[in-house]
Amino acid sequence: MLTLAIDTSTTAIGVAVGRSGEVPVTAVRLDARAHTEHLAPLVEQALGEAGVSPADLDAVAVGTGPGPFTGLRVGLVTAVTMGYALGVPVHGVCSLDVLAEQALAATDSADVAEVLVATDARRREVYWARYARGEDGARALTGPAVGPAAEIPEDARRLPTAGRGPLLYPEALCSPVDGVLDVDPAVLLALAVRRAAEGVPTPVEPLYLRRPDALTTAERAAR
Amino acid sequence: MADEPLVLGIETSCDETGVGLVRGETLLFDALASSVDEHARFGGVVPEIASRAHLEAMVPTIERACREAGVALRDVDAVAVTSGPGLAGALMVGVASAKALALALGRPLYGVNHLAGHVAVDIVEHGPLPEPTLALLVSGGHSSLLLVPDVTHDVRSLGSTIDDAAGEAFDKVARVLGLPFPGGPHIDRAARDGEVVIDFPRGLTGGRDAERHRFDFSFSGLKTAVARWVAAREAAGEPVPVADVAASFQEAVTDVLTRKAVDACRTNDVGHLQIGGGVAANSRLRAMAQERCDAAGIELRVPRPKLCTDNGAMIAALGAQMVLRGRPASDLAVPADSSMPVTTVSA
Ligand SMILES: [Zn+2]
């Protein structure tokens, strides 16, 4: 089961290529404003390093966000187009779920039963979700949602927090999980493969969480 | 002919998701998904709504184009895509999808200029482009006069709008007249019942402007003049003769466009004029252009309306020319460039 995994919901443009049960090849670039340029070359690079061609792929996995819209769409459209062109299934995974898995792996199971994920939603807000340590990974308790970091319930804000939220809003989010800032495409790959194998739904729907900013002509007239 | 290159073209610069398939100089199919109805409530194109719609429509539109054209995706020889100009977020969806196709299929990618695509599309309609050709491109996003010695690498701008695009003026005047978005077809329809009785200003056609901006356009003053005229009527408590205002406004726009286009043909000694862009669907523009071209001995070429508005066929047509003329393909790192200059045919 050779899978290509892509995530563009955080500052990292991340790609992983690998077979189930093996350590995948990854290619990652930190650049939150140039997804369109870098993603396809990173995919090409990762496939090359894995020594496989696109036609060898059995599945594509993609982080469905939430994340800044423009970059998020670049990852999603790349994944669904490749899946279509190659005739293989595409699995969508909430990107915050991936960060939660990373947070649980980076913390001690004896000390940490719950984690918070908070990523940059721009406009002085974060995308966030709360997770519990379950028997086979992170179990979502609340979210995903979007809002100011300071408005996340206080007990959740005290939890070990993954994502760039604590870097951006250290006063509201004061216990960062060290080293877990962006989505790791290798973890995304493993999670997507596991969910697909277990028959858990993996819809490829972007998690925008915000409506487009625009007023209808009627709304404008009412102002 | 089966040995001619089969090119798939993707266009997402505004609110239309277009995927066209062209073999050599023959259009096989042009699939289009539009989000225009979603924008109507907002009185104009909302970029984020357009981008979301592109993501949803992209794969289904590629699928439909291949099915209707009766070709398998793996038989595509090259992928072309609008890399600019246009709405940044919208362009990125098309560019990323095109790269994914090129990568998955192992085929070359051509990131091309949207405006050059509007010119190249006439090849699949009327055959090879006369070289040079003169093109008047008028839409909601652009108003340009181009001199085109070679659509695959030599496109020169003679002039363009210094404020609003022609199609934008149609939308804004439609709003003033209480007509729905997009304004072009509604003004065209209303004008048929009206007469040209109001002498609205023709921007950049008189005095110094006519020299300094000989081939440039300005529609902002015209739009303001219409708004003032209508407001004065309303203030006086008189009914607004919508049909007459529409006809008079449309006359002013088409007069300037055709006058400058014919002047550009004469000045550059070009015997062919091509009109493209959404405004090319305007019936008065077509009629006046035909009259003036006939009088000046210029051959007028206007593709059918569906190929004048934004579509994937125009990008496929340009891509096919790139392949046929051996132009270099784009790098997989090619960006979407929302302000790509018209002189840059491929990125
Ligand atoms: Zn256009």
Coordinates of C-alpha atoms and ligand atoms in Angstrom, one line a residue:
Chain A
M1 CA 0.0 0.0 0.0
L2 CA 2.1 2.9 -1.3
T3 CA 0.7 6.2 -0.2
L4 CA 1.4 9.9 -0.9
A5 CA 0.5 12.2 1.9
I6 CA 0.2 16.0 1.6
D7 CA -0.6 18.7 4.1
T8 CA -0.6 22.5 3.5
S9 CA -2.7 23.6 6.4
T10 CA 0.2 25.0 8.5
T11 CA 3.4 26.9 7.9
A12 CA 5.1 23.6 6.7
I13 CA 4.3 22.4 3.2
G14 CA 4.7 18.7 3.9
V15 CA 4.9 15.6 1.7
A16 CA 5.4 12.0 2.7
V17 CA 5.7 8.9 0.5
G18 CA 5.8 5.4 1.9
R19 CA 4.4 1.9 2.4
S20 CA 2.3 0.9 5.4
G21 CA 4.6 -0.2 8.3
E22 CA 7.7 1.4 6.8
V23 CA 9.3 4.8 7.6
P24 CA 8.2 7.1 4.8
V25 CA 10.4 9.5 2.9
T26 CA 9.4 13.1 3.7
A27 CA 10.0 16.5 2.0
V28 CA 9.1 19.6 3.9
R29 CA 9.5 23.2 3.3
L30 CA 8.6 26.1 5.7
D31 CA 6.9 28.8 3.7
A32 CA 3.4 29.7 4.5
R33 CA 3.0 32.0 1.4
A34 CA 4.3 29.9 -1.5
H35 CA 2.4 26.6 -1.5
T36 CA 1.6 26.8 -5.2
E37 CA 5.3 27.1 -6.1
H38 CA 6.8 24.5 -3.7
L39 CA 4.2 21.7 -3.4
A40 CA 4.6 20.0 -6.8
P41 CA 8.4 20.0 -6.7
L42 CA 8.3 18.6 -3.2
V43 CA 6.0 15.8 -4.3
E44 CA 8.4 15.1 -7.2
Q45 CA 11.4 15.1 -4.9
A46 CA 9.8 12.8 -2.3
L47 CA 8.7 10.3 -5.0
G48 CA 12.2 10.5 -6.5
E49 CA 13.9 9.8 -3.1
A50 CA 11.5 6.9 -2.5
G51 CA 12.5 5.5 -5.8
V52 CA 8.9 5.3 -7.1
S53 CA 6.9 6.8 -9.9
P54 CA 3.5 8.4 -9.5
A55 CA 1.9 5.4 -11.3
D56 CA 3.1 3.2 -8.4
L57 CA 0.9 5.0 -5.8
D58 CA -2.0 3.1 -4.3
A59 CA -3.6 6.0 -2.4
V60 CA -3.3 9.7 -1.7
A61 CA -3.8 11.3 1.8
V62 CA -4.4 14.9 2.4
G63 CA -4.8 17.2 5.4
T64 CA -8.2 18.9 5.1
G65 CA -7.4 21.7 7.5
P66 CA -8.5 23.8 9.1
G67 CA -5.9 26.2 7.8
P68 CA -5.5 29.5 5.9
F69 CA -7.7 29.0 2.8
T70 CA -5.5 29.7 -0.1
G71 CA -2.7 27.3 1.0
L72 CA -5.1 24.7 2.2
R73 CA -6.7 24.6 -1.2
V74 CA -3.4 24.1 -3.0
G75 CA -2.9 20.8 -1.0
L76 CA -6.4 19.6 -1.5
V77 CA -6.6 20.3 -5.2
T78 CA -3.2 18.7 -5.7
A79 CA -4.3 15.6 -3.9
V80 CA -7.7 15.2 -5.6
T81 CA -6.2 15.8 -9.0
M82 CA -3.4 13.3 -8.5
G83 CA -5.9 10.8 -7.1
Y84 CA -8.2 11.3 -10.1
A85 CA -5.3 11.1 -12.7
L86 CA -3.9 8.0 -11.1
G87 CA -7.2 6.3 -10.5
V88 CA -6.5 5.8 -6.8
P89 CA -8.5 6.8 -3.6
V90 CA -7.9 10.0 -1.8
H91 CA -8.3 10.1 2.0
G92 CA -8.9 13.3 3.9
V93 CA -7.8 13.7 7.5
C94 CA -8.4 16.7 9.8
S95 CA -5.0 18.4 10.1
L96 CA -5.5 19.1 13.8
D97 CA -6.0 15.4 14.4
V98 CA -2.5 14.8 13.0
L99 CA -1.0 17.5 15.3
A100 CA -2.8 15.8 18.2
E101 CA -1.2 12.5 17.4
Q102 CA 2.2 14.2 17.2
A103 CA 1.5 15.9 20.6
L104 CA 0.6 12.6 22.3
A105 CA 3.7 10.9 20.8
A106 CA 5.9 13.8 22.2
T107 CA 4.5 13.7 25.7
D108 CA 4.5 11.1 28.5
S109 CA 1.4 9.0 28.6
A110 CA 1.6 8.9 32.4
D111 CA 1.5 12.7 32.7
V112 CA -0.6 13.8 29.8
A113 CA -4.1 12.5 29.3
E114 CA -5.4 15.4 27.2
V115 CA -3.9 17.9 24.7
L116 CA -4.9 21.0 22.9
V117 CA -4.1 21.8 19.3
A118 CA -4.0 25.5 18.3
T119 CA -2.7 26.7 14.9
D120 CA -2.5 30.0 13.2
A121 CA -5.8 31.1 11.7
R122 CA -4.5 34.6 11.0
R123 CA -6.7 37.7 11.9
R124 CA -5.5 37.3 15.6
E125 CA -7.3 33.9 15.8
V126 CA -6.4 30.3 16.1
Y127 CA -7.9 27.0 14.8
W128 CA -8.2 24.8 17.8
A129 CA -9.4 21.4 19.0
R130 CA -9.1 19.4 22.3
Y131 CA -8.2 15.7 22.4
A132 CA -8.0 12.9 24.9
R133 CA -5.4 10.1 24.8
G134 CA -7.4 7.1 23.7
E135 CA -6.4 3.4 23.3
D136 CA -5.2 3.8 19.8
G137 CA -4.4 7.5 19.5
A138 CA -6.0 10.9 19.9
R139 CA -9.8 11.1 20.4
A140 CA -11.4 14.4 19.6
L141 CA -13.4 16.0 22.5
T142 CA -14.1 19.5 21.2
G143 CA -13.6 21.3 17.9
P144 CA -12.3 22.0 15.5
A145 CA -13.2 25.6 16.0
V146 CA -11.8 29.0 15.2
G147 CA -11.5 32.0 17.5
P148 CA -9.2 34.2 19.6
A149 CA -6.8 32.1 21.7
A150 CA -8.0 33.9 24.9
E151 CA -11.5 32.7 24.3
I152 CA -10.7 29.0 24.4
P153 CA -12.1 27.6 27.7
E154 CA -9.6 28.1 30.4
D155 CA -9.1 24.5 31.4
A156 CA -8.3 23.6 27.8
R157 CA -5.8 26.5 27.5
R158 CA -3.8 25.0 30.3
L159 CA -3.3 21.7 28.5
P160 CA -0.1 20.9 26.7
T161 CA -0.6 22.6 23.4
A162 CA 0.6 21.6 19.9
G163 CA 0.8 23.9 16.9
R164 CA 2.0 27.5 16.5
G165 CA -0.7 28.9 18.8
P166 CA 1.5 29.1 21.9
L167 CA 4.2 30.8 19.9
L168 CA 1.8 33.5 18.7
Y169 CA -0.3 33.9 21.8
P170 CA 2.0 32.8 24.7
E171 CA -0.1 34.6 27.3
A172 CA -3.3 32.7 26.5
L173 CA -1.5 29.4 25.6
C174 CA 1.3 28.9 28.1
S175 CA 2.2 25.2 27.9
P176 CA 3.5 24.4 24.4
V177 CA 4.4 20.9 23.5
D178 CA 8.1 21.3 22.5
G179 CA 8.9 20.7 18.9
V180 CA 5.3 20.1 17.6
L181 CA 4.6 23.2 15.5
D182 CA 3.4 22.0 12.1
V183 CA 1.8 19.0 10.6
D184 CA 4.2 16.1 10.1
P185 CA 3.3 14.5 6.8
A186 CA 4.6 11.1 8.0
V187 CA 2.1 11.1 10.9
L188 CA -0.6 12.1 8.5
L189 CA 0.3 9.3 6.2
A190 CA 0.1 6.7 9.0
L191 CA -3.2 8.1 10.4
A192 CA -4.8 8.1 7.0
V193 CA -3.7 4.6 6.2
R194 CA -5.0 3.4 9.6
R195 CA -8.4 5.1 9.2
A196 CA -8.8 3.8 5.7
A197 CA -8.0 0.3 6.8
E198 CA -10.4 0.5 9.7
G199 CA -13.2 1.8 7.5
V200 CA -13.3 5.2 9.3
P201 CA -14.8 7.8 6.9
T202 CA -12.1 10.0 5.4
P203 CA -14.0 12.7 3.6
V204 CA -12.0 15.1 1.4
E205 CA -13.9 18.2 2.4
P206 CA -12.0 21.4 3.3
L207 CA -12.5 22.5 6.9
Y208 CA -12.9 26.3 6.3
L209 CA -14.8 27.1 9.5
R210 CA -15.3 30.6 8.3
R211 CA -17.7 32.0 5.7
P212 CA -16.3 34.0 2.9
D213 CA -16.0 37.7 3.8
A214 CA -18.6 39.5 1.6
L215 CA -21.8 41.4 2.0
T216 CA -24.7 40.7 -0.3
T217 CA -26.1 43.8 -2.0
A218 CA -29.0 43.6 0.3
E219 CA -26.8 43.5 3.4
R220 CA -24.8 46.5 2.1
A221 CA -27.9 48.5 1.5
A222 CA -29.0 47.7 5.1
R223 CA -25.9 49.2 6.5
Chain B
M1 CA -4.8 13.8 -37.1
A2 CA -3.7 11.5 -34.3
D3 CA -0.1 12.7 -34.3
E4 CA -1.1 16.3 -33.5
P5 CA -0.5 17.2 -29.9
L6 CA -3.5 16.6 -27.5
V7 CA -3.4 19.4 -25.0
L8 CA -5.6 19.9 -21.9
G9 CA -6.1 23.5 -20.8
I10 CA -7.2 24.7 -17.4
E11 CA -8.5 28.2 -16.7
T12 CA -9.4 29.5 -13.2
S13 CA -8.5 33.2 -13.3
C14 CA -11.9 34.5 -12.3
D15 CA -15.3 32.8 -11.6
E16 CA -15.3 30.2 -14.4
T17 CA -13.6 26.8 -14.0
G18 CA -12.8 25.9 -17.5
V19 CA -11.2 22.7 -18.9
G20 CA -10.7 22.4 -22.6
L21 CA -9.2 19.7 -24.9
V22 CA -7.6 20.7 -28.1
R23 CA -5.8 18.5 -30.6
G24 CA -3.5 20.6 -32.8
E25 CA -5.8 23.3 -34.0
T26 CA -9.1 21.4 -33.4
L27 CA -11.3 21.9 -30.4
L28 CA -12.5 18.6 -29.0
F29 CA -14.5 19.8 -26.0
D30 CA -14.7 22.8 -23.7
A31 CA -16.1 22.0 -20.3
L32 CA -17.2 24.9 -18.1
A33 CA -18.4 25.3 -14.5
S34 CA -19.4 28.7 -13.4
S35 CA -20.0 30.2 -10.0
V36 CA -21.6 33.3 -11.4
D37 CA -24.9 32.6 -9.8
E38 CA -23.3 32.6 -6.4
H39 CA -21.8 36.0 -7.0
A40 CA -25.0 37.6 -8.2
R41 CA -26.2 38.2 -4.7
F42 CA -23.1 40.2 -4.0
G43 CA -23.2 42.3 -7.1
G44 CA -19.8 41.3 -8.2
V45 CA -17.3 38.4 -8.1
V46 CA -16.2 37.5 -4.5
P47 CA -12.7 36.0 -4.8
E48 CA -13.1 33.6 -1.9
I49 CA -16.4 32.2 -3.2
A50 CA -14.8 31.8 -6.7
S51 CA -11.8 29.9 -5.2
R52 CA -14.0 27.6 -3.2
A53 CA -16.1 26.9 -6.3
H54 CA -12.9 26.1 -8.3
L55 CA -11.8 23.5 -5.8
E56 CA -15.1 21.8 -5.9
A57 CA -15.5 21.9 -9.7
M58 CA -11.9 21.1 -10.7
V59 CA -11.9 17.3 -10.9
P60 CA -15.5 17.0 -12.1
T61 CA -14.8 19.5 -14.9
I62 CA -11.6 17.6 -16.0
E63 CA -13.6 14.4 -15.9
R64 CA -16.4 15.9 -18.0
A65 CA -14.0 17.4 -20.6
C66 CA -12.3 14.0 -21.2
R67 CA -15.6 12.1 -21.3
E68 CA -17.3 14.5 -23.8
A69 CA -14.1 14.7 -25.9
G70 CA -13.9 10.9 -25.9
V71 CA -10.2 10.9 -24.8
A72 CA -8.5 9.2 -22.0
L73 CA -6.5 11.4 -19.6
R74 CA -3.4 9.3 -20.2
D75 CA -3.5 10.2 -23.9
V76 CA -3.0 13.9 -23.1
D77 CA 0.4 15.1 -24.4
A78 CA 0.7 18.3 -22.5
V79 CA -1.1 20.3 -19.8
A80 CA -1.6 24.1 -20.1
V81 CA -2.9 26.4 -17.4
T82 CA -3.6 30.1 -16.9
S83 CA -0.7 31.2 -14.6
G84 CA -1.9 34.9 -14.7
P85 CA -3.2 37.5 -14.7
G86 CA -6.3 37.1 -12.5
L87 CA -7.5 36.6 -9.0
A88 CA -4.6 35.2 -7.0
G89 CA -6.4 32.6 -4.9
A90 CA -8.5 31.5 -7.9
L91 CA -5.4 31.1 -10.2
M92 CA -3.7 29.0 -7.6
V93 CA -6.3 26.3 -7.7
G94 CA -5.9 25.9 -11.4
V95 CA -2.1 26.1 -11.4
A96 CA -1.8 23.5 -8.5
S97 CA -4.3 21.2 -10.3
A98 CA -2.4 21.5 -13.6
K99 CA 0.9 20.7 -11.9
A100 CA -0.7 17.7 -10.2
L101 CA -1.9 16.4 -13.6
A102 CA 1.5 17.1 -15.3
L103 CA 3.3 15.3 -12.5
A104 CA 0.9 12.3 -12.3
L105 CA 0.9 11.8 -16.1
G106 CA 4.6 12.6 -16.6
R107 CA 3.7 15.3 -19.2
P108 CA 5.1 18.9 -19.8
L109 CA 3.4 21.8 -18.2
Y110 CA 2.8 25.2 -19.9
G111 CA 1.9 28.1 -17.6
V112 CA 0.5 30.6 -20.0
N113 CA -1.0 34.2 -20.1
H114 CA -4.7 34.5 -19.9
L115 CA -4.8 37.4 -22.4
A116 CA -2.8 35.5 -25.0
G117 CA -5.3 32.7 -24.5
H118 CA -8.1 35.0 -25.5
V119 CA -6.2 35.6 -28.8
A120 CA -5.2 32.0 -29.4
V121 CA -8.7 30.6 -29.0
D122 CA -9.6 32.0 -32.4
I123 CA -7.3 29.4 -34.0
V124 CA -9.8 26.7 -33.1
E125 CA -12.6 28.8 -34.5
H126 CA -11.3 30.4 -37.6
G127 CA -7.9 28.7 -38.3
P128 CA -4.4 29.9 -38.0
L129 CA -4.0 33.5 -36.8
P130 CA -2.8 36.0 -39.4
E131 CA 0.5 37.3 -38.3
P132 CA 0.5 40.0 -37.0
T133 CA -3.0 40.1 -35.7
L134 CA -4.6 42.9 -33.8
A135 CA -6.7 42.0 -30.8
L136 CA -9.2 44.0 -28.8
L137 CA -9.8 42.1 -25.5
V138 CA -12.7 43.5 -23.5
S139 CA -14.1 41.8 -20.3
G140 CA -14.9 42.5 -16.7
G141 CA -11.3 42.1 -15.9
H142 CA -9.4 43.6 -18.8
S143 CA -9.6 46.0 -21.7
S144 CA -6.6 45.8 -24.0
L145 CA -5.5 46.5 -27.5
L146 CA -2.7 44.0 -28.4
L147 CA -0.5 43.7 -31.4
V148 CA 0.3 40.0 -31.8
P149 CA 3.1 39.0 -34.2
D150 CA 3.3 35.5 -32.6
V151 CA 0.9 34.4 -30.0
T152 CA 3.4 32.0 -28.5
H153 CA 6.0 34.5 -27.7
D154 CA 5.5 38.0 -29.0
V155 CA 2.5 39.9 -27.7
R156 CA 2.7 43.6 -27.4
S157 CA 0.4 45.9 -25.6
L158 CA -0.7 49.0 -27.5
G159 CA -3.0 50.3 -24.8
S160 CA -5.3 49.3 -22.0
T161 CA -7.8 50.8 -19.6
I162 CA -6.4 53.4 -17.2
D163 CA -9.2 52.8 -14.8
D164 CA -12.2 50.5 -15.1
A165 CA -12.4 47.5 -17.4
A166 CA -15.2 47.8 -20.0
G167 CA -17.1 44.9 -18.5
E168 CA -16.8 46.5 -15.1
A169 CA -18.5 49.7 -16.5
F170 CA -21.3 47.5 -17.7
D171 CA -21.8 46.0 -14.3
K172 CA -21.7 49.4 -12.5
V173 CA -24.1 51.1 -14.9
A174 CA -26.4 48.0 -14.6
R175 CA -26.4 48.5 -10.9
V176 CA -27.3 52.3 -11.3
L177 CA -30.2 51.2 -13.6
G178 CA -31.4 48.5 -11.2
L179 CA -30.4 45.7 -13.6
P180 CA -28.9 42.4 -12.2
F181 CA -25.3 41.3 -12.2
P182 CA -23.6 40.5 -14.5
G183 CA -24.6 43.7 -16.3
G184 CA -23.5 43.1 -19.9
P185 CA -26.3 40.9 -21.1
H186 CA -29.0 42.9 -19.3
I187 CA -27.8 46.2 -20.7
D188 CA -27.6 44.7 -24.2
R189 CA -31.2 43.5 -23.8
A190 CA -32.5 46.7 -22.4
A191 CA -30.8 48.8 -25.1
R192 CA -32.7 47.0 -27.8
D193 CA -35.8 48.8 -26.8
G194 CA -34.1 52.1 -26.4
E195 CA -32.6 54.9 -28.5
V196 CA -29.3 56.6 -28.4
V197 CA -30.6 60.0 -27.3
I198 CA -28.1 61.0 -24.6
D199 CA -24.6 62.0 -25.6
F200 CA -22.4 60.4 -22.9
P201 CA -18.7 61.2 -22.8
R202 CA -16.2 59.2 -24.8
G203 CA -13.1 58.9 -22.6
L204 CA -9.6 59.6 -24.0
T205 CA -10.8 60.5 -27.4
G206 CA -10.4 64.3 -27.5
G207 CA -7.6 66.9 -27.2
R208 CA -4.4 66.0 -25.6
D209 CA -5.7 62.7 -24.2
A210 CA -6.4 61.5 -27.8
E211 CA -2.6 61.8 -28.5
R212 CA -1.1 60.8 -25.1
H213 CA -3.6 57.9 -24.6
R214 CA -4.3 57.1 -28.2
F215 CA -4.9 53.4 -27.7
D216 CA -5.8 53.5 -24.0
F217 CA -9.3 53.4 -22.6
S218 CA -11.1 55.1 -19.7
F219 CA -14.6 54.1 -18.6
S220 CA -14.7 55.6 -15.1
G221 CA -15.8 59.1 -16.3
L222 CA -18.5 57.5 -18.4
K223 CA -19.9 55.5 -15.5
T224 CA -19.9 58.6 -13.3
A225 CA -21.7 60.6 -16.1
V226 CA -24.4 58.0 -16.3
A227 CA -24.8 57.8 -12.6
R228 CA -25.1 61.7 -12.4
W229 CA -27.6 61.8 -15.3
V230 CA -29.8 59.1 -13.6
A231 CA -29.5 60.9 -10.2
A232 CA -30.6 64.2 -11.7
R233 CA -33.6 62.6 -13.3
E234 CA -34.5 61.0 -10.0
A235 CA -34.0 64.2 -8.1
A236 CA -36.4 66.0 -10.5
G237 CA -39.0 63.3 -9.8
E238 CA -38.9 62.2 -13.4
P239 CA -38.9 58.5 -14.5
V240 CA -35.6 57.1 -15.7
P241 CA -35.8 55.9 -19.3
V242 CA -33.8 52.8 -18.6
A243 CA -33.7 51.5 -22.2
D244 CA -32.5 54.9 -23.6
V245 CA -29.8 55.2 -20.9
A246 CA -28.7 51.6 -21.6
A247 CA -28.6 52.3 -25.4
S248 CA -26.7 55.5 -25.0
F249 CA -24.2 54.1 -22.6
Q250 CA -23.6 51.1 -24.7
E251 CA -23.2 53.3 -27.8
A252 CA -20.5 55.4 -26.0
V253 CA -18.6 52.3 -25.0
T254 CA -18.7 50.6 -28.3
D255 CA -17.9 53.8 -30.2
V256 CA -14.7 54.2 -28.3
L257 CA -13.7 50.6 -28.5
T258 CA -14.2 50.2 -32.2
R259 CA -12.8 53.6 -33.1
K260 CA -9.6 52.9 -31.3
A261 CA -9.3 49.4 -32.5
V262 CA -9.7 50.4 -36.2
D263 CA -7.2 53.2 -35.7
A264 CA -4.8 50.7 -34.2
C265 CA -5.2 48.4 -37.2
R266 CA -4.5 51.3 -39.6
T267 CA -1.6 52.7 -37.7
N268 CA 0.1 49.3 -37.5
D269 CA -0.9 48.3 -41.0
V270 CA -2.7 45.2 -39.8
G271 CA -5.6 43.9 -41.9
H272 CA -7.2 41.7 -39.2
L273 CA -9.0 42.6 -36.0
Q274 CA -10.0 40.0 -33.5
I275 CA -12.3 40.8 -30.6
G276 CA -12.3 38.6 -27.5
G277 CA -13.5 38.7 -23.8
G278 CA -17.0 38.7 -22.4
V279 CA -17.9 42.1 -23.8
A280 CA -17.4 40.7 -27.3
A281 CA -20.8 39.0 -26.8
N282 CA -22.4 42.5 -26.9
S283 CA -24.5 42.7 -30.0
R284 CA -24.0 46.4 -30.6
L285 CA -20.2 46.0 -30.3
R286 CA -20.3 43.2 -32.9
A287 CA -22.4 45.2 -35.3
M288 CA -20.5 48.4 -35.0
A289 CA -17.1 46.6 -35.3
Q290 CA -18.4 44.9 -38.4
E291 CA -19.5 48.2 -40.0
R292 CA -16.3 50.0 -39.2
C293 CA -14.1 47.1 -40.3
D294 CA -16.0 46.7 -43.6
A295 CA -15.6 50.5 -44.2
A296 CA -11.9 50.3 -43.5
G297 CA -11.2 47.1 -45.4
I298 CA -10.3 45.2 -42.3
E299 CA -11.2 41.5 -41.8
L300 CA -13.0 41.1 -38.5
R301 CA -12.7 37.8 -36.5
V302 CA -14.9 37.2 -33.5
P303 CA -15.1 33.7 -32.0
R304 CA -18.5 32.5 -30.9
P305 CA -19.6 34.0 -27.6
K306 CA -18.9 30.8 -25.6
L307 CA -15.2 31.1 -26.7
C308 CA -15.0 34.8 -26.1
T309 CA -15.8 34.5 -22.4
D310 CA -13.2 32.8 -20.1
N311 CA -12.9 29.1 -20.9
G312 CA -10.4 26.2 -20.9
A313 CA -10.3 25.8 -24.7
M314 CA -8.5 29.1 -25.0
I315 CA -5.7 27.9 -22.7
A316 CA -5.6 24.5 -24.5
A317 CA -5.4 26.3 -27.8
L318 CA -2.5 28.4 -26.7
G319 CA -0.8 25.4 -25.1
A320 CA -1.1 23.4 -28.4
Q321 CA 0.5 26.3 -30.2
M322 CA 3.4 26.3 -27.7
V323 CA 3.9 22.6 -28.4
L324 CA 3.6 22.9 -32.1
R325 CA 6.1 25.8 -32.2
G326 CA 8.5 24.0 -29.8
R327 CA 8.4 26.6 -27.1
P328 CA 9.9 25.5 -23.8
A329 CA 7.7 24.1 -21.1
S330 CA 7.4 25.7 -17.7
D331 CA 9.1 24.5 -14.5
L332 CA 7.0 22.6 -12.0
A333 CA 7.8 25.5 -9.6
V334 CA 6.0 28.1 -11.8
P335 CA 4.0 30.4 -9.6
A336 CA 0.5 31.9 -10.1
D337 CA 1.1 35.5 -11.0
S338 CA -2.0 37.7 -10.5
S339 CA -0.4 40.6 -12.2
M340 CA 1.4 38.8 -15.0
P341 CA 2.2 41.3 -17.7
V342 CA 0.6 40.7 -21.1
T343 CA 4.0 40.7 -22.8
T344 CA 4.9 37.5 -20.8
V345 CA 3.2 34.8 -22.8
S346 CA 4.4 31.9 -20.8
A347 CA 5.9 31.6 -17.4
Ligands
ZN1 ZN -10.7 36.9 -19.7

